[in-house]
Short mmCIF file of C-alpha atoms and ligand atoms in Angstrom, two decimals:
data_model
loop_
_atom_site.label_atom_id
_atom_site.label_comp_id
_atom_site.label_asym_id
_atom_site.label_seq_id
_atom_site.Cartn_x
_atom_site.Cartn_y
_atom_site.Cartn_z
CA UNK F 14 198.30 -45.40 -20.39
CA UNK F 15 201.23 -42.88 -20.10
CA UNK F 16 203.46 -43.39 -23.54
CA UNK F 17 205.03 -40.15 -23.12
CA UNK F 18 208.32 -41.57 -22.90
CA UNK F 19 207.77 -44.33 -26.23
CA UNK F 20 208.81 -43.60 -29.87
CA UNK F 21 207.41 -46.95 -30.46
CA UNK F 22 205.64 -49.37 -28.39
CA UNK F 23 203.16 -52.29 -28.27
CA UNK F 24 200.01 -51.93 -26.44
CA UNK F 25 198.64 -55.67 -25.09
CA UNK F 26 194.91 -55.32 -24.00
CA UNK F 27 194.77 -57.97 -21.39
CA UNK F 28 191.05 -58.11 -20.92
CA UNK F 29 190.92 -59.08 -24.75
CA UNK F 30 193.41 -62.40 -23.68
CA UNK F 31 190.76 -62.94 -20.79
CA UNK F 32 187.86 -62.73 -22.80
CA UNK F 33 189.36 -64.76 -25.76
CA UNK F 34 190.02 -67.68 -23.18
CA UNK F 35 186.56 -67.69 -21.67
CA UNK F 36 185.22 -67.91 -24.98
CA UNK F 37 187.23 -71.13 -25.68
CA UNK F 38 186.26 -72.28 -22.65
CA UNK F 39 182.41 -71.46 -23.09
CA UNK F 40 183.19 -73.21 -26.92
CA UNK F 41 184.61 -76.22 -25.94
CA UNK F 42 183.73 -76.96 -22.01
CA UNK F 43 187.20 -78.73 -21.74
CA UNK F 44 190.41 -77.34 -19.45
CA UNK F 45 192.79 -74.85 -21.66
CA UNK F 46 196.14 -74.64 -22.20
CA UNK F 47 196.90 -71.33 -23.03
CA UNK F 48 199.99 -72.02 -25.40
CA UNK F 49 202.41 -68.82 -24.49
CA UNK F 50 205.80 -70.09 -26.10
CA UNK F 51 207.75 -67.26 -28.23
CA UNK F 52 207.50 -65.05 -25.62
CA UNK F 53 203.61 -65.40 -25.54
CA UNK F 54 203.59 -64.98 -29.69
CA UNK F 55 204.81 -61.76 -29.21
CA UNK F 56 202.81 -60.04 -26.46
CA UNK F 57 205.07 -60.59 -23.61
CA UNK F 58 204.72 -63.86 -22.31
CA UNK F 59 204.19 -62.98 -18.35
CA UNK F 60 201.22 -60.45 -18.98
CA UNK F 61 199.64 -63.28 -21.43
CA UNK F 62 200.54 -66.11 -18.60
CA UNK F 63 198.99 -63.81 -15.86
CA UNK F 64 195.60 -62.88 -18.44
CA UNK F 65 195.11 -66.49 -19.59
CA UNK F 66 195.42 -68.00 -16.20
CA UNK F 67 193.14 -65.51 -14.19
CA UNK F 68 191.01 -66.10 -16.88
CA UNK F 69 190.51 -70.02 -15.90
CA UNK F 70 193.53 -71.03 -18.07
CA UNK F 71 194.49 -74.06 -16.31
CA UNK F 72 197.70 -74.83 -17.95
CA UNK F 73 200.27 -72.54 -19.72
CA UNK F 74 202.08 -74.23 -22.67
CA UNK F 75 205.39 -73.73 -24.05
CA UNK F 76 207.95 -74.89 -26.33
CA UNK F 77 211.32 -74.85 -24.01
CA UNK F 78 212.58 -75.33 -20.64
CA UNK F 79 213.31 -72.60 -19.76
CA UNK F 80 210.35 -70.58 -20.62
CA UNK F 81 208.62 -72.83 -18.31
CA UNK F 82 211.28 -72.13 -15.69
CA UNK F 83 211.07 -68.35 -16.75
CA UNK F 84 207.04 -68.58 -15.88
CA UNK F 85 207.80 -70.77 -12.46
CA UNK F 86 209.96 -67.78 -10.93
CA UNK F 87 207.98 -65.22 -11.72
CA UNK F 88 205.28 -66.94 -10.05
CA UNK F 89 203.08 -68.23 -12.39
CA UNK F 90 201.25 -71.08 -9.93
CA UNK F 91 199.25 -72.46 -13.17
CA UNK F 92 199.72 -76.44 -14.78
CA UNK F 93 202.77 -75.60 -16.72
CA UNK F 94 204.20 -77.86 -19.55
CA UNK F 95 207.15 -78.08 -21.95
CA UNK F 96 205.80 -79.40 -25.68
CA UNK F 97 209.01 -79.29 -27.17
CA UNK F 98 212.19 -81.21 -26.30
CA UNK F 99 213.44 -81.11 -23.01
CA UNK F 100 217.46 -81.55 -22.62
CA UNK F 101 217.69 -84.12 -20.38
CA UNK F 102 220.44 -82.27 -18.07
CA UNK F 103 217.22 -80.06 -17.17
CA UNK F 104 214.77 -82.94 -16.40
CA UNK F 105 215.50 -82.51 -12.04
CA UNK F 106 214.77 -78.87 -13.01
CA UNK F 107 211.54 -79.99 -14.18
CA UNK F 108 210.68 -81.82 -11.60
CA UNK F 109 212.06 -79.12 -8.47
CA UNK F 110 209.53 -76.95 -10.45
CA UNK F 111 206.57 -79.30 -11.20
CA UNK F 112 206.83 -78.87 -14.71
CA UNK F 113 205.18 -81.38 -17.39
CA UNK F 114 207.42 -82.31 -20.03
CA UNK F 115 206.62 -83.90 -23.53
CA UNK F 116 207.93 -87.40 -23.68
CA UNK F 117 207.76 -88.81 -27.62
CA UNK F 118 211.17 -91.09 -27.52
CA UNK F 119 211.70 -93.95 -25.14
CA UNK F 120 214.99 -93.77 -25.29
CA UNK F 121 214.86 -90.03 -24.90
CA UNK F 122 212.94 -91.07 -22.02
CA UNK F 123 215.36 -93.43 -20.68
CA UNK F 124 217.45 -90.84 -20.16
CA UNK F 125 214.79 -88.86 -18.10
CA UNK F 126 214.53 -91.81 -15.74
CA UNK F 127 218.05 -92.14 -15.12
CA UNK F 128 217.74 -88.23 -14.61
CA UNK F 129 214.95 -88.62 -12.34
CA UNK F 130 216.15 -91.32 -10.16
CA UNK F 131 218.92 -89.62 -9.49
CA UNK F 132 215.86 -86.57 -6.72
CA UNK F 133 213.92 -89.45 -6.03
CA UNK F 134 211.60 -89.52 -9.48
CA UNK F 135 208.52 -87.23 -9.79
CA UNK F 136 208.60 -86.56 -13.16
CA UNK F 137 205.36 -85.40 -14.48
CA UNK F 138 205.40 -86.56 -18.26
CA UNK F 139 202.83 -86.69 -21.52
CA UNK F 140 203.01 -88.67 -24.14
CA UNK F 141 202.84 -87.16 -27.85
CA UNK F 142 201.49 -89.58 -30.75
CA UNK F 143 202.65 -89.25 -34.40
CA UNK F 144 199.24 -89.23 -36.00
CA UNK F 145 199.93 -87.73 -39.76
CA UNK F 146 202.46 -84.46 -38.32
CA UNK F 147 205.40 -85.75 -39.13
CA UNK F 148 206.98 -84.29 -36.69
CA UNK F 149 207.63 -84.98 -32.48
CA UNK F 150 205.90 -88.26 -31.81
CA UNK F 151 205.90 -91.75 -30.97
CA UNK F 152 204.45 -94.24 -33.10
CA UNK F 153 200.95 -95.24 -32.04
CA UNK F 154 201.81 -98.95 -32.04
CA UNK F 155 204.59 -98.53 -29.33
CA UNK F 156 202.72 -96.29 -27.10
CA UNK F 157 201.38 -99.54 -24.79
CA UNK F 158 204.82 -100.95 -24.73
CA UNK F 159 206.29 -97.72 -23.45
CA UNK F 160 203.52 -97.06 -21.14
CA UNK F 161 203.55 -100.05 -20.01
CA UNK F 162 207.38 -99.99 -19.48
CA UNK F 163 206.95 -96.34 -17.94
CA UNK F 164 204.01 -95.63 -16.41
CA UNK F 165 203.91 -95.21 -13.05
CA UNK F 166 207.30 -96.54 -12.44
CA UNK F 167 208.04 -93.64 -9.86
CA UNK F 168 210.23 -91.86 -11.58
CA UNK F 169 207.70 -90.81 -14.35
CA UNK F 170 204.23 -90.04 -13.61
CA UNK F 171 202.52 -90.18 -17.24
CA UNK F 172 199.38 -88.10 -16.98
CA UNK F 173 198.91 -87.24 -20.46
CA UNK F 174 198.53 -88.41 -23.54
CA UNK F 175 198.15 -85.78 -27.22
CA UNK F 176 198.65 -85.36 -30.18
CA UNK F 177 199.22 -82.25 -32.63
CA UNK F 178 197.33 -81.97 -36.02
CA UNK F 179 199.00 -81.09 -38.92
CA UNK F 180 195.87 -79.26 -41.03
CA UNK F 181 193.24 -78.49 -38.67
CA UNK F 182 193.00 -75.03 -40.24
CA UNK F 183 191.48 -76.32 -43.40
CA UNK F 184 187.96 -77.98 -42.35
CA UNK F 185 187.63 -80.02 -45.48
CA UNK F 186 191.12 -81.64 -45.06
CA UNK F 187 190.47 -85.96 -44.61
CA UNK F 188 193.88 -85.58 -42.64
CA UNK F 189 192.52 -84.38 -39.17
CA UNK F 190 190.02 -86.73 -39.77
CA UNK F 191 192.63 -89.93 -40.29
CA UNK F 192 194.84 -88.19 -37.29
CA UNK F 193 191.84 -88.04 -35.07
CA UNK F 194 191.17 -91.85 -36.33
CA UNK F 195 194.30 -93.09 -35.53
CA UNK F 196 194.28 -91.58 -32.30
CA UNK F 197 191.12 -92.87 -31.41
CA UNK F 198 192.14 -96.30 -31.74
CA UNK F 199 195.15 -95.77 -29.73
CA UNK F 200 192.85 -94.35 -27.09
CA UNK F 201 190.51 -97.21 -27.33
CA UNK F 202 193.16 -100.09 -26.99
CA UNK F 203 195.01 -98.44 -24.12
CA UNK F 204 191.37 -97.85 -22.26
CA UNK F 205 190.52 -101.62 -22.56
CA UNK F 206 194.20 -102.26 -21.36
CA UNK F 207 193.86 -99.67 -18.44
CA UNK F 208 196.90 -97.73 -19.35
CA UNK F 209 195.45 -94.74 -20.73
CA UNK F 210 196.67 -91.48 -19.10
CA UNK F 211 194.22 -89.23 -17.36
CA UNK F 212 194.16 -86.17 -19.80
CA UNK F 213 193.99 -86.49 -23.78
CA UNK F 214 194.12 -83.53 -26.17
CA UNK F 215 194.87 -82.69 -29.18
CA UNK F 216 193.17 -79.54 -30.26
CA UNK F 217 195.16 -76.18 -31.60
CA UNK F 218 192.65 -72.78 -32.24
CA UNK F 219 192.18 -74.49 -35.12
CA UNK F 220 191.00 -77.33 -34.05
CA UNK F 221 188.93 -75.50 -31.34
CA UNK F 222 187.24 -73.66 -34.00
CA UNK F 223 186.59 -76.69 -36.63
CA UNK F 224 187.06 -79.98 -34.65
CA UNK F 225 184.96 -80.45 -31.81
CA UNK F 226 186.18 -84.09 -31.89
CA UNK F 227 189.62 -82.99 -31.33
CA UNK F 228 188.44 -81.47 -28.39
CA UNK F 229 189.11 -84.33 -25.85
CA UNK F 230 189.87 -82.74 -21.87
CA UNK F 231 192.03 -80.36 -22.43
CA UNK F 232 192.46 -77.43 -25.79
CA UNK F 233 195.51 -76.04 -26.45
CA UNK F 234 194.96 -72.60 -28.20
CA UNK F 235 198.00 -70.47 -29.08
CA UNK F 236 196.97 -67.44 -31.63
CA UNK F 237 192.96 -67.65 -30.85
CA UNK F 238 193.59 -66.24 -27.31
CA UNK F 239 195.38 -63.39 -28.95
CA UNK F 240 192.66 -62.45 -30.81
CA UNK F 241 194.47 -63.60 -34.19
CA UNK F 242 192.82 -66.04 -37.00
CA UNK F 243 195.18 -69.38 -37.25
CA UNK F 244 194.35 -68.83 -40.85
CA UNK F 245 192.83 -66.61 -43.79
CA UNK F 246 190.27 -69.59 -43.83
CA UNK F 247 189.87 -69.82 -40.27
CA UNK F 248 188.10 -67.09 -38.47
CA UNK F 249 187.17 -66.57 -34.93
CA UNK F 250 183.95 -65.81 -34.03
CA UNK F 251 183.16 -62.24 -34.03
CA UNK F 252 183.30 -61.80 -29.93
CA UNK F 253 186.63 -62.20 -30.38
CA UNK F 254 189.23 -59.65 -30.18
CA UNK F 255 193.22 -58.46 -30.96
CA UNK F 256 194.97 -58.00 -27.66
CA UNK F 257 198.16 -56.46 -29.38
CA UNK F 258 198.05 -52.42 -31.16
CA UNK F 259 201.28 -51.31 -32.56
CA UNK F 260 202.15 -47.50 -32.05
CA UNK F 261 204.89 -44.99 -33.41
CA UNK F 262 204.86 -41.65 -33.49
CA UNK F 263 206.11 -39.21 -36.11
CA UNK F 264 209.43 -38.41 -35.29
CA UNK F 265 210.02 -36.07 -37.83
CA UNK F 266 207.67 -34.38 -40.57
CA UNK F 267 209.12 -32.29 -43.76
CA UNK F 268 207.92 -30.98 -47.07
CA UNK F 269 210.31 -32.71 -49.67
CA UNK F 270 211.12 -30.75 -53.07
CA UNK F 271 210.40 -32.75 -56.31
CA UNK F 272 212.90 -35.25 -57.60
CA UNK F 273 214.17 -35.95 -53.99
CA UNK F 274 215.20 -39.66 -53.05
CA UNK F 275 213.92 -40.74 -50.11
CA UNK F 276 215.86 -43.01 -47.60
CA UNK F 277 218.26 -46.04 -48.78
CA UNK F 278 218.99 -46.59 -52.84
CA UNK F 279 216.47 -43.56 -53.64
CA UNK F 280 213.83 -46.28 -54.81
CA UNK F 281 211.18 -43.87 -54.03
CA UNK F 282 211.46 -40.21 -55.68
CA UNK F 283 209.19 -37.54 -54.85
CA UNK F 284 207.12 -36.07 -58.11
CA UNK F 285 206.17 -32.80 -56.44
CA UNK F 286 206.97 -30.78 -53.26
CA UNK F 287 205.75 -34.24 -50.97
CA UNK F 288 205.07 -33.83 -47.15
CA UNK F 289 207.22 -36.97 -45.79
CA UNK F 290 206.71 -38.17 -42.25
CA UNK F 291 209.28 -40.32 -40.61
CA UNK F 292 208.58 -43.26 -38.07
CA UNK F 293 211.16 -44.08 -35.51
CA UNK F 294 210.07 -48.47 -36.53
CA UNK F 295 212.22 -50.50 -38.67
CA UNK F 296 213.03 -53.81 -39.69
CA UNK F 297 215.17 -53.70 -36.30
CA UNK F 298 211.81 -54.09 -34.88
CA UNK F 299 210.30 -56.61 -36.77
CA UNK F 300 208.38 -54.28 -39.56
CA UNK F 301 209.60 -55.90 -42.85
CA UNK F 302 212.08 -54.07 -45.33
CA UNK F 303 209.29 -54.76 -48.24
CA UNK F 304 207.27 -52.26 -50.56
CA UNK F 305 203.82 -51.30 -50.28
CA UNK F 306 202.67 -51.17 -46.73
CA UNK F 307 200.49 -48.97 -44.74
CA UNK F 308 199.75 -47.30 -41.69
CA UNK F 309 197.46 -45.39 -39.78
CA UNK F 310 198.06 -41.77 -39.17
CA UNK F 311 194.74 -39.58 -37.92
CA UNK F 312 192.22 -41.92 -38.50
CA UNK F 313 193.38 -42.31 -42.07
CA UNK F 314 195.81 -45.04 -43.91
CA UNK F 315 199.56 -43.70 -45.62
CA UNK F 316 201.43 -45.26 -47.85
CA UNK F 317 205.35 -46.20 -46.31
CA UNK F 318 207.55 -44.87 -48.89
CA UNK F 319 211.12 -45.73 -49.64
CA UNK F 320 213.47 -48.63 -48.13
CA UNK F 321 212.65 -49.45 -44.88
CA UNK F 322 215.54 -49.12 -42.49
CA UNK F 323 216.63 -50.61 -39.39
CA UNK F 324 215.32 -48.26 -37.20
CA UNK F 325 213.19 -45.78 -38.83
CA UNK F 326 210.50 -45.48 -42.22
CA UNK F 327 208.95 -42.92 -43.69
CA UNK F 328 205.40 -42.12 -44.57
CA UNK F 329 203.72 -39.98 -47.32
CA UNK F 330 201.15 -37.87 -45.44
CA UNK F 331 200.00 -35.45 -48.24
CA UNK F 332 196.63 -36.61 -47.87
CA UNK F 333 196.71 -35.75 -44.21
CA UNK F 334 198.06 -32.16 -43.94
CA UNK F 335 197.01 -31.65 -40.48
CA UNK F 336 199.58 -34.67 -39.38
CA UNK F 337 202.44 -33.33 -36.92
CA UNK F 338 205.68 -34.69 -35.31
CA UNK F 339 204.44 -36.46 -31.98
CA UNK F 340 201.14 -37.86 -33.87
CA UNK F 341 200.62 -41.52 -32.69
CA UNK F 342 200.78 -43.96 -35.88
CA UNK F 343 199.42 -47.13 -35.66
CA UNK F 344 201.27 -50.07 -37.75
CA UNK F 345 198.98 -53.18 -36.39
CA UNK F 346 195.62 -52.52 -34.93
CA UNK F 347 193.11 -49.85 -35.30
CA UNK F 348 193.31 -45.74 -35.03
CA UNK F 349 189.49 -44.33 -35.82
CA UNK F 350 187.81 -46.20 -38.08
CA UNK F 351 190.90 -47.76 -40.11
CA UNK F 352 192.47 -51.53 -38.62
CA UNK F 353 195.54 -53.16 -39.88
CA UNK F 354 195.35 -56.47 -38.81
CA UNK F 355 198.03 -59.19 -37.86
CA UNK F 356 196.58 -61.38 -41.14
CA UNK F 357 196.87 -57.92 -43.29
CA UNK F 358 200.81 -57.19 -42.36
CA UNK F 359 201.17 -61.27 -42.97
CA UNK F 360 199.69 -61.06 -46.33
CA UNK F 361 201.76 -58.24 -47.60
CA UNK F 362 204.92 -59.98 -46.27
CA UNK F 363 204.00 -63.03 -47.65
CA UNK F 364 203.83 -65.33 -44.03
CA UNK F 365 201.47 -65.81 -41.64
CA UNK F 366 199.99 -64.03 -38.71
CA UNK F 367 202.04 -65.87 -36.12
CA UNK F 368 205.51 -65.04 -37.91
CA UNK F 369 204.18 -61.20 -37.60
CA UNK F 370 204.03 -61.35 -33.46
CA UNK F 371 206.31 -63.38 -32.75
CA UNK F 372 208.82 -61.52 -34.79
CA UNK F 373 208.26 -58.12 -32.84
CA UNK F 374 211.61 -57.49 -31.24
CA UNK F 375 212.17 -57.56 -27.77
CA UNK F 376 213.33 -54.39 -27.76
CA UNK F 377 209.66 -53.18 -28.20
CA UNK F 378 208.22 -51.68 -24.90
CA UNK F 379 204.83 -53.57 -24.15
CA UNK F 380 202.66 -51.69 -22.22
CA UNK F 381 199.54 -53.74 -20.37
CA UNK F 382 196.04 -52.44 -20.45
CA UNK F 383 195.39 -54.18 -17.46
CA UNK F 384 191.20 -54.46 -17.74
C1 LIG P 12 202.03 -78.76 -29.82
C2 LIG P 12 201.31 -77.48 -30.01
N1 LIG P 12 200.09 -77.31 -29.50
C3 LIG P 12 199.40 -76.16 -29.65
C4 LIG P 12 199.92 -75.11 -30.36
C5 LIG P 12 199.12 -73.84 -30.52
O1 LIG P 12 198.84 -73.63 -31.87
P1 LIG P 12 197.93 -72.41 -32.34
O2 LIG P 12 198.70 -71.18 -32.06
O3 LIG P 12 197.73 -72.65 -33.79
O4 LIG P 12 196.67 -72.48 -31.56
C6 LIG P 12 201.19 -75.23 -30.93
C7 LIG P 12 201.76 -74.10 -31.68
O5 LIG P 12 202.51 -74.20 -32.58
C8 LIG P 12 201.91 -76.45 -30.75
O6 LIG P 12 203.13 -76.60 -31.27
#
């Protein structure tokens, strides 16, 4: 990988993505939905699209229309489906592009018909269940109604049915348990009334990890096939593996006299003559303006001293003397035998792993290790 031209880049490992979905698949034995919204959390959401899906993926999932439209032209030839709202002024889009849309309101879903009439119908639709989320969702006890009302009516082709649970990271929770319940008996009662769609899921990398009753046809894993825990008390199995590294390199590198402030406010003052490296990352990037973080520099982990700026940081490297300006850094992943991980950066900012990928700016080349 030439990064000759970088100050700062992200490296995505796409063979990791590909072997993180075939190890869902070999886990659960259902189809996958490799969930890819926020610009595939992070990693660039075409090189995740193109890893998942020529790694069996057969559906990409994401939260907006037009990331799903974004994926279509670029030529993404995969299942593709919207599980957020769709406006319904895009719903012909959806269906000129054989896009799956989320439908959870039937009078939101009105308006799709009406929409849909208007190219001859063709709209390829699931239906999402309030099961204990709390958040999109129909209630279970107007689900046959709708269907009824809906299904197969030519302008909407309902061939899904899901729901989304709210605590599947925490195995001893009763909540996916009552979710799972509830939809259960929804499933049930529309089998015995032959209205129940073709494909059911429900399943998050939670869920894939804990629930094997939330398993259903179809998984939809988001953060698992990036290698990423959904939680500190979730793990992934060890084959596993991070497809994103975070590099810098030392821009500048100076011996600092004693009693020198170092970048905004002077919070950090040097005690003796301090050799002070400086970082071309900043909060501009998505690094967080916060004390008491890390990174890797030779194999060996620096303290980041002093406010973190917009664009730049700086690093105290007396305890690596032999550091020079041009030295790769590494602020997420692993340099030698030191790893910062996605779940150690969340727990110093005081969020989660997602909110650390998905908040690396877009200005942030991302280089693919295509293996
Ligand atoms: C409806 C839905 N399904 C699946 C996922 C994937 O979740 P995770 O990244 O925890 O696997 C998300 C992500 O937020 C979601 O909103």
């Amino acid at each position: 990988m030439d990064t000759k031209a970088y100050s700062t880049w992200l490296e995505i490992d796409s063979g990791a993505i590909k072997d993180n979905v075939k190890a869902i698949q070999t886990l659960t034995g259902t189809q996958v939905m490799a969930v890819i919204k926020a610009n595939g959390y992070g990693h660039g959401v075409l090189a995740a699209a193109r890893a998942a899906t020529s790694a069996g993926a057969q559906w990409c999932g994401v939260a907006r229309m037009e990331e799903a439209l974004n994926l279509r032209s670029a030529g993404i030839k995969s299942q593709i489906m919207v599980l957020g709202y769709t406006p319904p002024a895009l719903i012909q889009d959806a269906i000129r592009n054989d896009i799956h849309v989320a439908i959870y309101d039937p009078k939101l879903a009105g308006d799709y018909v009406a929409h849909a009439k208007q190219v001859g119908g063709g709209l390829k639709a699931h239906v999402k269940v309030e099961t204990g989320m709390g958040r999109l969702g129909m209630a279970p006890g107007d689900v046959p109604d709708f269907l009824v009302d809906f299904c197969n009516n030519g302008a909407i082709e309902v061939d899904g049915i899901f729901t989304h649970l709210a605590r599947a990271d925490e195995p001893d929770a009763d909540l996916t348990d009552q979710q799972l319940g509830k939809f259960n008996t929804l499933l049930l009662q529309l089998q015995k009334a032959n209205l129940c769609p073709p494909v059911i899921h429900s399943a998050n990398s939670a869920a894939v990890l804990n629930f094997p009753a939330a398993h259903y046809d179809l998984v939809r894993p988001g953060i698992a096939i990036f290698g990423i825990d959904p939680s500190p008390g979730s793990h992934l199995p060890e084959s596993f593996r991070p497809a994103l590294t975070w590099k810098a390199r030392l821009t500048s590198v100076r011996t600092l006299s004693p009693g020198h402030g170092v970048s905004y406010g002077s919070i950090y003052v040097t005690s003796r003559h301090e050799r002070i490296g400086i970082i071309p990352v900043g909060y501009g990037d998505g690094y967080r303006r916060v004390s008491g973080q890390e990174v890797i520099v030779r194999g060996k982990r620096v303290k980041v001293v002093g406010r973190v700026c917009m664009d730049q940081c700086m690093v105290q490297l007396d305890d690596v003397p032999e550091a020079v300006v041009g030295d790769e850094v590494v602020l997420l992943g692993q340099q030698g035998g030191e790893r910062i991980t996605a779940e150690d950066l969340a727990a110093k900012w005081g969020t989660i792993s997602y909110e650390v990928v998905c908040g690396l700016a877009d200005r942030l080349p991302r280089l693919i290790n295509e293996s």
